[in-house]
mmCIF file with all atom_site columns, C-alpha atoms in Angstrom:
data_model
loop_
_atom_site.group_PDB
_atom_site.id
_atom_site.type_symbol
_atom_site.label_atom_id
_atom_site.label_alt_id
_atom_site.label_comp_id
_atom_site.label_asym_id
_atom_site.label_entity_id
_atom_site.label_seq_id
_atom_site.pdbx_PDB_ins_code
_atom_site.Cartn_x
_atom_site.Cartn_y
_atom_site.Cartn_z
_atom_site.occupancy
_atom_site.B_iso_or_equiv
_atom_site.pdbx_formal_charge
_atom_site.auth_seq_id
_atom_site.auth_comp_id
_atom_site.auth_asym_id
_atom_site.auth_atom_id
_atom_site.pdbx_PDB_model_num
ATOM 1  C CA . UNK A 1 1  ? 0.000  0.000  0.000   1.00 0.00 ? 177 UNK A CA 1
ATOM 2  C CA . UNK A 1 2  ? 1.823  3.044  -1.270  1.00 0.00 ? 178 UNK A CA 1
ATOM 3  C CA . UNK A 1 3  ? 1.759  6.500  1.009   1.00 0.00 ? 179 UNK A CA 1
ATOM 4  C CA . UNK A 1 4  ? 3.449  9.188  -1.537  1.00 0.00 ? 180 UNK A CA 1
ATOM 5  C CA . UNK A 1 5  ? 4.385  12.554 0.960   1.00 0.00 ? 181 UNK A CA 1
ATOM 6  C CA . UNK A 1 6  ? 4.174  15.435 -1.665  1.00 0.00 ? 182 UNK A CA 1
ATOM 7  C CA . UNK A 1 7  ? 5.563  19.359 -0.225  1.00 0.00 ? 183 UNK A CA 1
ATOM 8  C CA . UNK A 1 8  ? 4.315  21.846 -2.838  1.00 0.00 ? 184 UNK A CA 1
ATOM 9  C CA . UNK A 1 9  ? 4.252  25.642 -2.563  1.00 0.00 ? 185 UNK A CA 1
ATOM 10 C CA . UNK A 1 10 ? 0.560  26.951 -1.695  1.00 0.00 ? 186 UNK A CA 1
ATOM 11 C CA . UNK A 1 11 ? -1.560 28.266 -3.540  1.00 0.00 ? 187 UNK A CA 1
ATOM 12 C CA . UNK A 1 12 ? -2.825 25.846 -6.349  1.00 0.00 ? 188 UNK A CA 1
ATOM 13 C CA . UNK A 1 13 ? -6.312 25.180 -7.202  1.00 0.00 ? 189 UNK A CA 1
ATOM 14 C CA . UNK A 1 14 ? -8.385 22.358 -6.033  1.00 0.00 ? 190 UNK A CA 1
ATOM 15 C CA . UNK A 1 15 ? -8.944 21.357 -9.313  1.00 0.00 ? 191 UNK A CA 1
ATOM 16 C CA . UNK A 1 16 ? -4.958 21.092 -9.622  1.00 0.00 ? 192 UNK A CA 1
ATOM 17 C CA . UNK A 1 17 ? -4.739 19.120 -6.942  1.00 0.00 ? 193 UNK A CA 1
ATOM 18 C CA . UNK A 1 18 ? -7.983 16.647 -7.238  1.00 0.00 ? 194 UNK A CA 1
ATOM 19 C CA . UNK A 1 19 ? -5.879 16.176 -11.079 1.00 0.00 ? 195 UNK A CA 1
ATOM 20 C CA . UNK A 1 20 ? -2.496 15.545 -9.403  1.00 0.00 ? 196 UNK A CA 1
ATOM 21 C CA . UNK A 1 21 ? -3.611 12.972 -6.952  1.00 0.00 ? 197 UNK A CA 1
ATOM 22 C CA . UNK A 1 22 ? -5.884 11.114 -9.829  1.00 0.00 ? 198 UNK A CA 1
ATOM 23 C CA . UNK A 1 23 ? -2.518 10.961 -12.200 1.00 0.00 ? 199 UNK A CA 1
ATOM 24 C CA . UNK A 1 24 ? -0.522 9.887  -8.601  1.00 0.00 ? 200 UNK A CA 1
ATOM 25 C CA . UNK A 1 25 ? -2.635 7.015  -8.037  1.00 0.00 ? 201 UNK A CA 1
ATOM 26 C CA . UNK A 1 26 ? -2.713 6.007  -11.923 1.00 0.00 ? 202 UNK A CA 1
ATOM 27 C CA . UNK A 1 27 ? 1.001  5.691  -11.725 1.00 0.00 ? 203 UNK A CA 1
ATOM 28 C CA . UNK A 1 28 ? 1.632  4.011  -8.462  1.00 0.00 ? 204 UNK A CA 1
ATOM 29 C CA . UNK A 1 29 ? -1.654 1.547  -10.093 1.00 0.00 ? 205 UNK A CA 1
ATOM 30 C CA . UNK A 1 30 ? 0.421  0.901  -12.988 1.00 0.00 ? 206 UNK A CA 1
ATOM 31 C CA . UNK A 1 31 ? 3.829  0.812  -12.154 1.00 0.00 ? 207 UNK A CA 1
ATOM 32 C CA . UNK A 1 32 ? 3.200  -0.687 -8.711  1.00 0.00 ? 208 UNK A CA 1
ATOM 33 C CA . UNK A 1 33 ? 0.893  -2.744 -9.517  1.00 0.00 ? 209 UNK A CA 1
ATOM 34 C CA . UNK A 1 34 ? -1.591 -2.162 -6.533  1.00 0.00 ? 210 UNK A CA 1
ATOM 35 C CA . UNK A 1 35 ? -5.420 -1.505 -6.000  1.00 0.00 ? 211 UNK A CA 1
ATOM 36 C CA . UNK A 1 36 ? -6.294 2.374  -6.380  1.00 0.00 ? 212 UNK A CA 1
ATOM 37 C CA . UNK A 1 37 ? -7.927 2.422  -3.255  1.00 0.00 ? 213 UNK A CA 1
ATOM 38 C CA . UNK A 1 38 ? -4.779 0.883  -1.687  1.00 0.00 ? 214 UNK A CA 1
ATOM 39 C CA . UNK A 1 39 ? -2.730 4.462  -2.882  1.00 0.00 ? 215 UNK A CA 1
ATOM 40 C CA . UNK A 1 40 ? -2.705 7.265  -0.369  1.00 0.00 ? 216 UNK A CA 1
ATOM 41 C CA . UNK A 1 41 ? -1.219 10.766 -1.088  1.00 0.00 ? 217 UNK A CA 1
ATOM 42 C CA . UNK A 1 42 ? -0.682 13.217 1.505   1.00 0.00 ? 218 UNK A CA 1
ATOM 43 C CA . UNK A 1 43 ? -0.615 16.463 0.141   1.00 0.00 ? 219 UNK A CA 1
ATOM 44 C CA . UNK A 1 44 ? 1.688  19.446 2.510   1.00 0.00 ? 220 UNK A CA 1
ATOM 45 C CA . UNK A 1 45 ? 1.572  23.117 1.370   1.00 0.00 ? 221 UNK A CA 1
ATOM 46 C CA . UNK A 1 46 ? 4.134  25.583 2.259   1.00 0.00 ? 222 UNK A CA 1
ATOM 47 C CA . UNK A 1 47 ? 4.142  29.109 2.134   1.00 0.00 ? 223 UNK A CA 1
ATOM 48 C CA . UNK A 1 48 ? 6.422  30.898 -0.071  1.00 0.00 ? 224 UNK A CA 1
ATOM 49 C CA . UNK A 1 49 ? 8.653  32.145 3.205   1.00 0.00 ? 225 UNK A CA 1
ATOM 50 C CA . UNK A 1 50 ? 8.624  28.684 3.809   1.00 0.00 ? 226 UNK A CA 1
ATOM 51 C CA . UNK A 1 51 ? 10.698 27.669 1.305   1.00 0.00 ? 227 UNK A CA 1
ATOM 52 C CA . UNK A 1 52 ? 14.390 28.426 0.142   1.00 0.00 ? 228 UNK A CA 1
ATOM 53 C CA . UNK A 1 53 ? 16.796 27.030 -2.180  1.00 0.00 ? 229 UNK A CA 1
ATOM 54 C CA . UNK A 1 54 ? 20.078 28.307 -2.661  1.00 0.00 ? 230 UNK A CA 1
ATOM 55 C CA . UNK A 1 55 ? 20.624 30.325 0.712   1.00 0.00 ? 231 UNK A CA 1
ATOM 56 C CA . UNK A 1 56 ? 17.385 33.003 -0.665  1.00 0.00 ? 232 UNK A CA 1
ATOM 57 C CA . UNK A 1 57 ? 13.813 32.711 0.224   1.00 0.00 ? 233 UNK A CA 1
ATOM 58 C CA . UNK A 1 58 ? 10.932 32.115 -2.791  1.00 0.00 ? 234 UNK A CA 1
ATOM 59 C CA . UNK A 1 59 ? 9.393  34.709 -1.575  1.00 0.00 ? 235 UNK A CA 1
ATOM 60 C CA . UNK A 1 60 ? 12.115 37.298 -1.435  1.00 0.00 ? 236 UNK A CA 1
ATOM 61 C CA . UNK A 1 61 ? 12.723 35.823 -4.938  1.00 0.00 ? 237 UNK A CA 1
ATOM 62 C CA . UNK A 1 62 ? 9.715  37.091 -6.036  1.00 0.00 ? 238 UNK A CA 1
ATOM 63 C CA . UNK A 1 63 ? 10.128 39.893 -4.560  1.00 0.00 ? 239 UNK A CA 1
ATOM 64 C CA . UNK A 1 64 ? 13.362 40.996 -6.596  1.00 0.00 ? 240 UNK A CA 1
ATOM 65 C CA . UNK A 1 65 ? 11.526 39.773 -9.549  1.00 0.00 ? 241 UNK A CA 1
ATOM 66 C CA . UNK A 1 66 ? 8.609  42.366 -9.081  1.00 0.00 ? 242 UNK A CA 1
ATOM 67 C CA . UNK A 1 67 ? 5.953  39.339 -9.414  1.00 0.00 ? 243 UNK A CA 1
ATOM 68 C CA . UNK A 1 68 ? 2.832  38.360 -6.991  1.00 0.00 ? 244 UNK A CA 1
ATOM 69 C CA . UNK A 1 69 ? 2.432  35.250 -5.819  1.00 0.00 ? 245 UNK A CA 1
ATOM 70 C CA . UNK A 1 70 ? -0.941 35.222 -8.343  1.00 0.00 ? 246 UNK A CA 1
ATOM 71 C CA . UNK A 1 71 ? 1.531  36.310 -11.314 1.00 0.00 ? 247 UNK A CA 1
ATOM 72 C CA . UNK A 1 72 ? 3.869  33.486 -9.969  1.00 0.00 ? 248 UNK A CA 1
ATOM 73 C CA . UNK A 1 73 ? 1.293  30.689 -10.422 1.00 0.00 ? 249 UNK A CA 1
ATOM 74 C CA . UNK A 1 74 ? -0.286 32.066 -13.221 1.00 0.00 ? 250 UNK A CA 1
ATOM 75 C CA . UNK A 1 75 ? 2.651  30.921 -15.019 1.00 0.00 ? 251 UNK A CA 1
ATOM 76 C CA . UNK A 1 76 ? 3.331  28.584 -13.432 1.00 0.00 ? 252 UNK A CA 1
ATOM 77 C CA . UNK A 1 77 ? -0.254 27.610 -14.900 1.00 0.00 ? 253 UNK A CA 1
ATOM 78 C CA . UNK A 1 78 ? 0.970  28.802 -18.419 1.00 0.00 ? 254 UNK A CA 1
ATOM 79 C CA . UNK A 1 79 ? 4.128  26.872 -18.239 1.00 0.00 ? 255 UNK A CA 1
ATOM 80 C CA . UNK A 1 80 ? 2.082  23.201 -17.570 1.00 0.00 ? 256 UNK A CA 1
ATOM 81 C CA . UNK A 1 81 ? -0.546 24.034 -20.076 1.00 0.00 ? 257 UNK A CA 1
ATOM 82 C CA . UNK A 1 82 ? -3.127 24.873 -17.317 1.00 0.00 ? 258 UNK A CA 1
ATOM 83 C CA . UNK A 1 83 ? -3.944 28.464 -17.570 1.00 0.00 ? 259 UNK A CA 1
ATOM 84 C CA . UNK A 1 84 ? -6.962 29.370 -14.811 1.00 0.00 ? 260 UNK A CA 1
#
């Protein structure tokens, strides 16, 4: 029975997240070979000042880049063919 832990910035759509967890449990079905109802996924979101990589913080990054966090995941969006 696979439990797949998932840490993801905040502020994607339920939608985004229902589809993420569908194509999860496809996978683990397929390449694991289980039940879907035997696949659980634990989804944790973070806030951007959660978050760093690289000794700076996402959100200062965004800062310096004069984006929102709405601009951010609106391309974000764009980027995985998912515009909102």
């Amino acid at each position: 029975m696979p439990v797949i832990h998932v840490s993801i910035l905040e502020g994607r759509s339920v939608d985004t997240k229902r589809a993420y967890i569908k194509a999860l449990t496809e996978s683990s079905v397929t390449h694991l070979g289980c039940r879907p109802e035997n696949v659980t996924i634990v989804i944790s979101e973070m806030p951007f000042e959660h978050y760093g990589k690289g000794g700076k913080m996402k959100l200062d990054e965004l800062i310096e880049e004069g984006i929102t966090l709405e601009e951010y995941h609106a391309r974000e969006a764009k980027v995985a063919g998912q515009e909102k």
